[in-house]
Backbone as numpy.savetxt, mean C-alpha at the origin, in Angstrom:
# Nx Ny Nz CAx CAy CAz Cx Cy Cz
-3.80 -20.37 -6.07 -4.64 -19.18 -6.07 -3.76 -17.94 -6.07
-4.20 -16.92 -6.80 -3.44 -15.67 -6.86 -4.21 -14.57 -6.13
-3.48 -13.82 -5.32 -4.02 -12.64 -4.66 -3.25 -11.43 -5.19
-3.98 -10.50 -5.79 -3.37 -9.27 -6.29 -3.74 -8.13 -5.35
-2.75 -7.34 -4.98 -2.96 -6.27 -4.01 -2.52 -4.95 -4.63
-3.50 -4.07 -4.88 -3.18 -2.73 -5.37 -2.88 -1.83 -4.18
-1.70 -1.20 -4.19 -1.26 -0.38 -3.07 -0.40 0.78 -3.56
-0.14 1.70 -2.64 0.84 2.75 -2.87 1.71 2.86 -1.62
3.00 3.07 -1.80 3.93 3.17 -0.68 3.58 4.36 0.21
2.94 5.38 -0.34 2.57 6.56 0.45 1.28 6.36 1.25
0.68 5.19 1.16 -0.62 4.92 1.78 -0.44 4.21 3.13
-0.71 4.89 4.24 -0.53 4.23 5.54 -1.47 3.05 5.78
-2.70 3.14 5.22 -3.61 2.00 5.39 -3.14 0.78 4.60
-2.37 0.99 3.54 -1.79 -0.14 2.82 -0.75 -0.85 3.69
0.02 -0.07 4.41 1.03 -0.59 5.34 0.35 -1.44 6.41
-0.72 -0.91 7.00 -1.45 -1.64 8.03 -2.20 -2.83 7.42
-2.83 -2.60 6.26 -3.59 -3.66 5.61 -2.74 -4.85 5.23
-1.51 -4.60 4.79 -0.63 -5.72 4.43 -0.34 -6.58 5.65
-0.11 -5.94 6.80 0.16 -6.70 8.01 -1.04 -7.56 8.39
-2.23 -7.02 8.25 -3.43 -7.79 8.57 -3.64 -8.94 7.60
-3.41 -8.68 6.32 -3.53 -9.75 5.33 -2.48 -10.83 5.58
-1.24 -10.41 5.84 -0.17 -11.38 6.09 -0.49 -12.27 7.28
-1.13 -11.69 8.28 -1.52 -12.47 9.46 -2.54 -13.54 9.07
-3.52 -13.17 8.25 -4.52 -14.14 7.80 -3.89 -15.20 6.92
-3.00 -14.78 6.03 -2.38 -15.74 5.12 -1.50 -16.73 5.87
-0.82 -16.28 6.91 0.06 -17.17 7.69 -0.71 -18.32 8.31
-1.98 -18.07 8.65 -2.81 -19.10 9.28 -3.68 -19.88 8.29
-3.60 -19.51 7.00 -4.44 -20.15 5.99 -3.86 -21.52 5.64
-4.65 -22.58 5.69 -4.13 -23.94 5.47 -3.43 -24.12 4.12
-3.84 -23.36 3.10 -3.28 -23.52 1.77 -2.31 -22.39 1.42
-1.70 -21.78 2.43 -0.87 -20.59 2.19 0.28 -20.84 1.21
0.80 -22.07 1.19 1.91 -22.37 0.29 1.48 -22.43 -1.17
0.18 -22.45 -1.40 -0.35 -22.49 -2.77 -0.97 -21.16 -3.18
-0.69 -20.11 -2.40 -1.20 -18.77 -2.71 -0.06 -17.91 -3.23
-0.24 -17.38 -4.44 0.72 -16.44 -5.01 0.23 -15.02 -4.74
1.07 -14.19 -4.16 0.72 -12.80 -3.87 1.47 -11.89 -4.83
0.73 -11.04 -5.52 1.32 -10.10 -6.48 0.91 -8.69 -6.08
1.89 -7.81 -5.95 1.62 -6.42 -5.61 1.48 -5.60 -6.89
0.38 -4.86 -6.98 0.08 -4.05 -8.15 0.21 -2.56 -7.82
0.40 -1.76 -8.85 0.65 -0.33 -8.67 -0.62 0.50 -8.66
-0.64 1.48 -7.75 -1.72 2.45 -7.67 -1.11 3.71 -7.06
-1.05 4.79 -7.83 -0.50 6.05 -7.31 -1.62 6.92 -6.75
-1.47 7.32 -5.51 -2.44 8.21 -4.89 -2.28 9.64 -5.37
-1.07 9.98 -5.78 -0.77 11.36 -6.17 0.01 11.36 -7.48
-0.57 10.84 -8.57 0.20 10.64 -9.81 0.65 11.93 -10.48
0.00 13.04 -10.19 0.36 14.29 -10.84 1.44 15.06 -10.10
1.87 14.57 -8.96 2.92 15.25 -8.19 4.27 15.07 -8.88
5.00 16.15 -9.06 6.32 16.09 -9.69 7.29 15.31 -8.80
8.28 14.69 -9.41 9.22 13.85 -8.69 9.90 14.60 -7.55
10.27 15.85 -7.77 10.97 16.60 -6.74 10.09 17.37 -5.78
8.78 17.21 -5.92 7.85 17.94 -5.07 7.59 17.14 -3.80
8.30 17.47 -2.74 8.19 16.76 -1.47 7.73 17.75 -0.40
6.77 17.33 0.42 6.29 18.20 1.48 5.98 17.38 2.72
5.95 18.01 3.89 5.61 17.28 5.11 4.22 16.66 5.01
4.05 15.51 5.62 2.77 14.83 5.59 1.67 15.70 6.18
1.95 16.37 7.27 0.92 17.21 7.89 0.48 18.34 6.96
1.42 18.91 6.23 1.06 19.95 5.26 0.15 19.39 4.18
0.51 18.21 3.67 -0.31 17.56 2.65 -1.72 17.28 3.17
-1.82 16.79 4.41 -3.13 16.46 4.98 -4.00 17.71 5.17
-3.41 18.78 5.67 -4.20 19.99 5.90 -4.71 20.57 4.58
-3.91 20.47 3.53 -4.34 21.00 2.24 -5.40 20.13 1.59
-5.27 18.81 1.72 -6.24 17.92 1.08 -7.58 17.93 1.80
-7.55 17.99 3.14 -8.77 17.85 3.92 -9.31 19.17 4.43
-8.50 20.22 4.37 -8.94 21.50 4.91 -9.06 21.47 6.42
-8.34 20.56 7.07 -8.40 20.44 8.53 -7.28 21.26 9.16
-7.34 21.39 10.45 -6.29 22.09 11.17 -5.08 21.17 11.34
-3.95 21.76 11.68 -2.75 20.97 11.94 -2.98 20.02 13.10
-3.73 20.48 14.12 -4.02 19.61 15.27 -4.85 18.40 14.87
-5.83 18.61 14.00 -6.64 17.49 13.52 -5.81 16.53 12.69
-4.94 17.06 11.84 -4.08 16.20 11.03 -3.16 15.38 11.91
-2.62 15.99 12.94 -1.74 15.26 13.85 -2.49 14.19 14.61
-3.74 14.49 14.99 -4.55 13.48 15.67 -4.79 12.28 14.76
-4.98 12.54 13.48 -5.15 11.45 12.53 -3.91 10.59 12.43
-2.74 11.24 12.40 -1.49 10.49 12.37 -1.31 9.66 13.64
-1.68 10.23 14.78 -1.57 9.49 16.03 -2.48 8.26 16.02
-3.67 8.44 15.44 -4.60 7.31 15.32 -4.00 6.21 14.44
-3.42 6.60 13.31 -2.78 5.62 12.43 -1.62 4.93 13.14
-0.88 5.69 13.93 0.22 5.09 14.68 -0.27 4.02 15.63
-1.41 4.27 16.26 -1.98 3.28 17.18 -2.45 2.04 16.43
-3.06 2.24 15.25 -3.49 1.10 14.44 -2.30 0.27 13.99
-1.23 0.93 13.60 -0.02 0.22 13.19 0.58 -0.55 14.36
0.65 0.09 15.52 1.22 -0.56 16.70 0.45 -1.82 17.07
-0.87 -1.78 16.87 -1.70 -2.94 17.18 -1.36 -4.13 16.30
-0.76 -3.86 15.15 -0.34 -4.94 14.24 1.15 -5.25 14.38
1.80 -4.66 15.39 3.22 -4.91 15.60 4.13 -4.12 14.68
3.61 -3.01 14.12 4.37 -2.20 13.17 4.86 -0.92 13.84
6.06 -0.51 13.48 6.55 0.81 13.89 5.96 1.86 12.96
5.67 3.04 13.50 5.07 4.11 12.72 5.46 5.45 13.33
6.14 6.27 12.54 6.53 7.59 13.00 5.37 8.56 12.79
4.84 9.07 13.87 3.70 9.98 13.78 4.13 11.44 13.63
5.43 11.69 13.63 5.95 13.04 13.49 7.00 13.09 12.39
7.01 14.19 11.66 8.11 14.54 10.75 8.30 13.60 9.56
7.23 12.94 9.12 7.34 12.19 7.86 7.08 13.14 6.70
7.50 12.72 5.50 7.22 13.54 4.32 6.48 12.74 3.26
6.08 13.42 2.20 5.22 12.83 1.17 5.72 13.29 -0.20
5.72 12.35 -1.17 6.18 12.71 -2.50 5.68 11.73 -3.55
6.25 11.81 -4.73 5.89 10.97 -5.86 6.45 9.56 -5.68
5.64 8.53 -5.98 6.06 7.14 -5.76 6.24 6.34 -7.05
6.21 7.01 -8.20 6.25 6.30 -9.47 7.50 5.43 -9.61
8.67 5.96 -9.24 9.90 5.18 -9.36 9.88 3.96 -8.45
9.26 4.08 -7.30 9.16 2.92 -6.41 8.31 1.83 -7.05
7.25 2.23 -7.72 6.41 1.24 -8.40 7.17 0.58 -9.55
7.96 1.35 -10.28 8.77 0.75 -11.36 9.73 -0.27 -10.77
10.35 0.09 -9.67 11.30 -0.81 -9.02 10.61 -2.07 -8.49
9.37 -1.94 -8.04 8.63 -3.11 -7.57 8.33 -4.09 -8.70
8.11 -3.57 -9.91 7.90 -4.47 -11.06 9.20 -5.20 -11.40
10.31 -4.51 -11.30 11.61 -5.17 -11.49 11.80 -6.25 -10.42
11.46 -5.93 -9.17 11.61 -6.90 -8.09 10.73 -8.13 -8.31
9.56 -7.92 -8.89 8.67 -9.05 -9.17 9.36 -10.04 -10.12
10.03 -9.54 -11.13 10.74 -10.41 -12.07 11.83 -11.21 -11.37
12.40 -10.63 -10.32 13.49 -11.28 -9.59 13.00 -12.12 -8.41
11.68 -12.19 -8.22 11.14 -12.97 -7.12 11.36 -12.34 -5.76
11.53 -11.00 -5.72 11.81 -10.32 -4.46 10.81 -9.18 -4.20
9.64 -9.26 -4.80 8.70 -8.14 -4.70 8.21 -7.92 -3.27
7.84 -8.98 -2.58 7.33 -8.82 -1.23 8.40 -8.25 -0.31
9.65 -8.69 -0.49 10.74 -8.18 0.33 10.95 -6.69 0.09
10.85 -6.26 -1.17 11.07 -4.85 -1.48 9.93 -3.98 -0.96
8.69 -4.42 -1.15 7.60 -3.56 -0.69 7.62 -3.42 0.83
8.03 -4.48 1.52 8.13 -4.38 2.97 9.24 -3.41 3.36
10.35 -3.44 2.63 11.45 -2.51 2.91 11.04 -1.07 2.65
10.29 -0.85 1.58 9.83 0.50 1.25 8.83 1.01 2.28
7.91 0.15 2.68 6.94 0.54 3.70 7.65 0.95 5.00
8.56 0.10 5.43 9.25 0.40 6.69 10.05 1.69 6.58
10.73 1.88 5.47 11.52 3.09 5.29 10.64 4.33 5.32
9.47 4.25 4.69 8.60 5.42 4.60 7.87 5.72 5.90
7.44 4.69 6.59 6.60 4.91 7.76 7.31 4.79 9.10
8.46 4.14 9.14 9.08 3.88 10.44 10.48 4.46 10.61
11.18 4.73 9.51 12.56 5.18 9.62 12.68 6.69 9.47
13.74 7.25 10.03 13.93 8.71 10.00 14.33 9.20 8.61
15.11 8.43 7.89 15.55 8.88 6.57 14.40 8.85 5.57
14.33 9.86 4.73 13.26 9.97 3.75 13.51 9.07 2.54
12.43 8.56 1.98 12.53 7.83 0.71 12.33 8.76 -0.48
12.08 10.04 -0.20 11.77 10.99 -1.26 12.87 12.03 -1.52
13.69 12.34 -0.54 14.60 13.47 -0.67 16.06 13.09 -0.96
16.39 11.82 -0.88 17.79 11.42 -1.04 18.11 10.90 -2.43
17.19 10.99 -3.36 17.47 10.57 -4.72 17.44 9.06 -4.90
17.90 8.63 -6.08 17.83 7.21 -6.43 18.65 6.32 -5.51
19.74 6.84 -4.97 20.61 5.98 -4.16 19.92 5.44 -2.92
18.98 6.19 -2.37 18.22 5.68 -1.22 17.39 4.47 -1.64
16.76 4.55 -2.81 15.97 3.42 -3.31 16.86 2.24 -3.67
18.03 2.53 -4.22 18.98 1.46 -4.53 19.41 0.74 -3.26
19.65 1.50 -2.22 20.03 0.92 -0.92 18.94 -0.01 -0.40
17.70 0.42 -0.50 16.58 -0.41 -0.04 16.41 -1.63 -0.92
16.62 -1.48 -2.22 16.53 -2.62 -3.13 17.59 -3.67 -2.77
18.79 -3.21 -2.50 19.85 -4.14 -2.12 19.52 -4.84 -0.81
18.94 -4.11 0.14 18.56 -4.71 1.41 17.47 -5.76 1.22
16.69 -5.63 0.15 15.62 -6.60 -0.15 16.14 -7.77 -0.98
17.44 -7.80 -1.24 18.03 -8.93 -1.96 18.19 -8.74 -3.44
18.02 -7.52 -3.94 18.18 -7.23 -5.36 19.59 -6.74 -5.65
20.02 -6.92 -6.88 21.33 -6.43 -7.29 21.30 -4.90 -7.37
22.20 -4.25 -6.66 22.20 -2.79 -6.59 22.43 -2.15 -7.95
23.34 -2.71 -8.73 23.62 -2.15 -10.05 22.42 -2.25 -10.97
21.75 -3.38 -10.93 20.57 -3.56 -11.78 19.45 -2.61 -11.35
19.26 -2.45 -10.04 18.24 -1.53 -9.55 18.56 -0.10 -9.96
19.83 0.27 -9.89 20.24 1.62 -10.29 19.96 1.85 -11.77
20.19 0.83 -12.59 19.94 0.95 -14.03 18.45 1.14 -14.32
17.60 0.44 -13.57 16.15 0.61 -13.74 15.74 2.03 -13.43
16.23 2.55 -12.33 15.86 3.91 -11.92 16.40 4.96 -12.88
17.53 4.68 -13.50 18.14 5.64 -14.43 17.40 5.73 -15.76
16.61 4.71 -16.07 15.85 4.68 -17.32 14.38 4.97 -17.02
13.88 6.17 -17.29 12.50 6.52 -16.92 11.44 5.67 -17.60
11.82 4.97 -18.68 10.85 4.13 -19.38 10.79 2.71 -18.84
11.78 2.32 -18.05 11.83 0.95 -17.55 10.65 0.66 -16.63
9.84 -0.30 -17.02 8.68 -0.77 -16.27 7.58 0.29 -16.13
7.72 1.42 -16.82 6.68 2.45 -16.74 5.35 1.93 -17.30
5.41 1.20 -18.40 4.18 0.67 -18.99 3.51 -0.33 -18.05
4.30 -1.07 -17.27 3.73 -2.04 -16.32 2.96 -1.31 -15.21
3.53 -0.20 -14.76 2.84 0.58 -13.73 1.52 1.11 -14.26
1.55 1.69 -15.45 0.33 2.25 -16.03 -0.71 1.16 -16.31
-0.25 -0.02 -16.71 -1.19 -1.13 -16.96 -1.89 -1.53 -15.67
-1.15 -1.58 -14.56 -1.77 -1.90 -13.27 -2.82 -0.87 -12.91
-2.51 0.39 -13.15 -3.45 1.46 -12.79 -4.71 1.41 -13.64
-4.54 1.10 -14.91 -5.72 0.94 -15.77 -6.56 -0.24 -15.32
-5.92 -1.32 -14.93 -6.65 -2.49 -14.48 -7.40 -2.20 -13.18
-6.79 -1.43 -12.30 -7.48 -1.05 -11.06 -8.75 -0.27 -11.38
-8.65 0.64 -12.33 -9.84 1.42 -12.73 -10.89 0.51 -13.33
-10.47 -0.45 -14.14 -11.42 -1.38 -14.76 -12.15 -2.21 -13.71
-11.46 -2.56 -12.64 -12.05 -3.36 -11.57 -12.88 -2.53 -10.60
-12.83 -1.21 -10.77 -13.63 -0.35 -9.92 -12.95 0.12 -8.65
-11.62 -0.03 -8.57 -10.90 0.40 -7.38 -10.74 1.92 -7.39
-11.25 2.57 -6.37 -11.10 4.03 -6.25 -10.16 4.41 -5.12
-9.70 3.44 -4.38 -8.75 3.68 -3.29 -7.98 2.41 -2.99
-7.01 2.52 -2.12 -6.17 1.38 -1.76 -6.00 1.34 -0.24
-5.72 0.12 0.28 -5.43 -1.11 -0.43 -6.69 -1.74 -1.03
-6.47 -2.46 -2.12 -7.55 -3.16 -2.80 -7.03 -4.55 -3.15
-7.68 -5.57 -2.59 -7.25 -6.96 -2.73 -8.20 -7.70 -3.67
-7.65 -8.41 -4.63 -8.45 -9.22 -5.54 -7.95 -10.66 -5.44
-8.84 -11.55 -5.05 -8.47 -12.94 -4.82 -8.96 -13.80 -5.97
-8.01 -14.31 -6.75 -8.31 -15.22 -7.85 -9.33 -14.65 -8.83
-9.36 -13.33 -8.94 -10.33 -12.63 -9.78 -11.77 -13.05 -9.47
-11.98 -13.41 -8.20 -13.29 -13.88 -7.76 -13.87 -12.99 -6.69
-13.06 -12.62 -5.71 -13.51 -11.78 -4.61 -12.64 -10.53 -4.49
-13.27 -9.44 -4.10 -12.56 -8.21 -3.85 -12.71 -7.78 -2.41
-11.63 -7.34 -1.81 -11.65 -6.81 -0.45 -11.06 -5.41 -0.51
-11.83 -4.43 -0.11 -11.39 -3.04 -0.18 -11.05 -2.52 1.21
-9.88 -1.93 1.35 -9.47 -1.31 2.59 -8.71 -2.23 3.52
-8.22 -1.64 4.60 -7.42 -2.38 5.59 -8.35 -3.11 6.55
-9.00 -4.13 6.05 -9.97 -4.89 6.84 -9.25 -5.68 7.94
-9.99 -6.10 8.96 -9.41 -6.96 10.00 -8.96 -8.30 9.41
-8.05 -8.96 10.09 -7.50 -10.22 9.59 -8.60 -11.25 9.34
-9.66 -11.25 10.18 -10.70 -12.26 10.00 -11.47 -12.08 8.70
-11.55 -10.86 8.19 -12.20 -10.65 6.89 -11.35 -11.25 5.78
-10.03 -11.07 5.88 -9.15 -11.69 4.88 -9.19 -13.21 4.97
-9.31 -13.73 6.17 -9.44 -15.18 6.33 -10.71 -15.67 5.64
-11.81 -14.94 5.82 -13.06 -15.29 5.18 -12.92 -15.27 3.66
-12.29 -14.23 3.15 -12.15 -14.10 1.70 -11.25 -15.19 1.12
-10.15 -15.49 1.80 -9.26 -16.56 1.34 -10.00 -17.90 1.29
-10.77 -18.16 2.32 -11.51 -19.43 2.39 -12.54 -19.53 1.28
-13.27 -18.44 1.07 -14.30 -18.46 0.03 -13.69 -18.54 -1.37
-12.66 -17.75 -1.60 -12.07 -17.71 -2.94 -11.38 -19.03 -3.29
-10.92 -19.74 -2.28 -10.21 -21.00 -2.54 -11.09 -21.99 -3.29
-12.38 -22.02 -2.93 -13.23 -23.05 -3.52 -14.32 -22.54 -4.44
-14.34 -21.23 -4.69 -15.44 -20.69 -5.50 -14.91 -19.84 -6.65
-15.66 -19.78 -7.72 -15.38 -18.90 -8.85 -16.67 -18.18 -9.20
-16.68 -16.86 -9.09 -17.86 -16.07 -9.40 -17.43 -14.64 -9.70
-18.33 -13.80 -10.22 -17.95 -12.41 -10.49 -17.45 -11.72 -9.23
-16.56 -10.75 -9.40 -15.99 -10.02 -8.29 -17.08 -9.46 -7.40
-16.98 -9.72 -6.10 -17.98 -9.24 -5.17 -17.28 -8.75 -3.91
-17.83 -7.73 -3.24 -17.18 -7.19 -2.05 -17.32 -8.12 -0.86
-16.31 -8.14 -0.02 -16.33 -8.92 1.20 -16.05 -7.97 2.35
-16.89 -7.99 3.39 -16.66 -7.11 4.53 -17.46 -7.59 5.71
-17.54 -6.74 6.72 -18.27 -7.12 7.93 -19.77 -7.12 7.71
-20.24 -6.31 6.77 -21.67 -6.22 6.56 -22.05 -4.78 6.26
-23.10 -4.60 5.47 -23.48 -3.27 5.01 -23.84 -2.33 6.15
-24.32 -2.86 7.27 -24.86 -2.00 8.31 -23.95 -1.90 9.52
-22.72 -2.45 9.43 -21.80 -2.38 10.55 -21.03 -1.07 10.48
-21.19 -0.22 11.46 -20.56 1.08 11.45 -19.05 0.98 11.55
-18.53 -0.17 11.96 -17.09 -0.31 12.07 -16.43 -0.42 10.71
-17.19 -0.69 9.66 -16.61 -0.85 8.33 -15.80 0.37 7.92
-16.28 1.56 8.25 -15.60 2.76 7.81 -14.20 2.82 8.36
-14.00 2.43 9.62 -12.67 2.49 10.20 -11.88 1.23 9.88
-12.50 0.05 10.08 -11.78 -1.19 9.86 -11.36 -1.35 8.42
-12.18 -0.83 7.49 -11.86 -0.94 6.08 -11.26 0.34 5.55
-10.58 1.08 6.38 -10.04 2.38 5.97 -9.10 2.22 4.80
-9.12 3.23 3.94 -8.32 3.17 2.72 -7.83 4.56 2.36
-6.96 4.60 1.35 -6.48 5.86 0.81 -6.96 5.98 -0.63
-7.37 7.20 -1.01 -7.82 7.46 -2.37 -7.16 8.69 -2.93
-7.54 9.10 -4.13 -6.92 10.26 -4.77 -7.00 11.53 -3.94
-8.01 11.64 -3.08 -8.16 12.83 -2.24 -7.46 12.69 -0.89
-6.76 11.59 -0.70 -6.02 11.41 0.54 -6.45 10.16 1.28
-5.95 10.00 2.51 -6.24 8.83 3.32 -7.28 9.15 4.37
-8.07 8.16 4.71 -9.12 8.36 5.70 -8.50 8.78 7.01
-8.92 9.91 7.53 -8.41 10.44 8.78 -9.58 10.77 9.68
-9.61 10.24 10.90 -10.74 10.54 11.78 -10.76 12.00 12.17
-11.93 12.59 12.16 -12.08 13.99 12.54 -12.28 14.05 14.06
-11.53 14.92 14.70 -11.65 15.10 16.13 -12.58 16.29 16.41
-13.62 16.04 17.15 -14.58 17.09 17.40 -14.10 18.10 18.45
């Protein structure tokens, strides 16, 4: 069975959602027969490569909220990440264009190291002090090497703006065709779709159902009338990531 996951490195709910999915997959009886493929989805595709700004600045501009409200949202995300055993810096992170990271992830897929690279990128962006946006290609090369990729080959990919660019765009077109308007977005065997950073038990349900069934893509969640869906299934979209408003 194949599980395709549309994500963006700049998406905190993708970071949390991957941990929840990984937890469900680890306990799935057929986990060794599940292929996981990470697909590209840019939350901010029109942002120039060198346009980097603090996360709080980005949040206040996208949501029109105060700096205090934006910080409260980051603190909430930090707590959600901690609950999954993830480190998360709630202060002084930055935000920028992720297109080159997606190109590098397609290269990593060819080398059988995609999951290792996406985990390295997530950790670097959300947990480490050094930026993945301001240090140029060498920072990404360093992370690629840490994920088991050849540094020279990774550097060559980044130096060629056309390398794997079509693969990134193809993923994004496919996401639109499937109706994905935000990430994370999980598609299991082209049978079931799970939108947002759902709890691990929802992923367990979807894995179990998709393993033995083939039907048109259908949403899987806690239920239409469960108010927890909005938070448990939190996601990031073109207008930003879901941030709780503090009254």
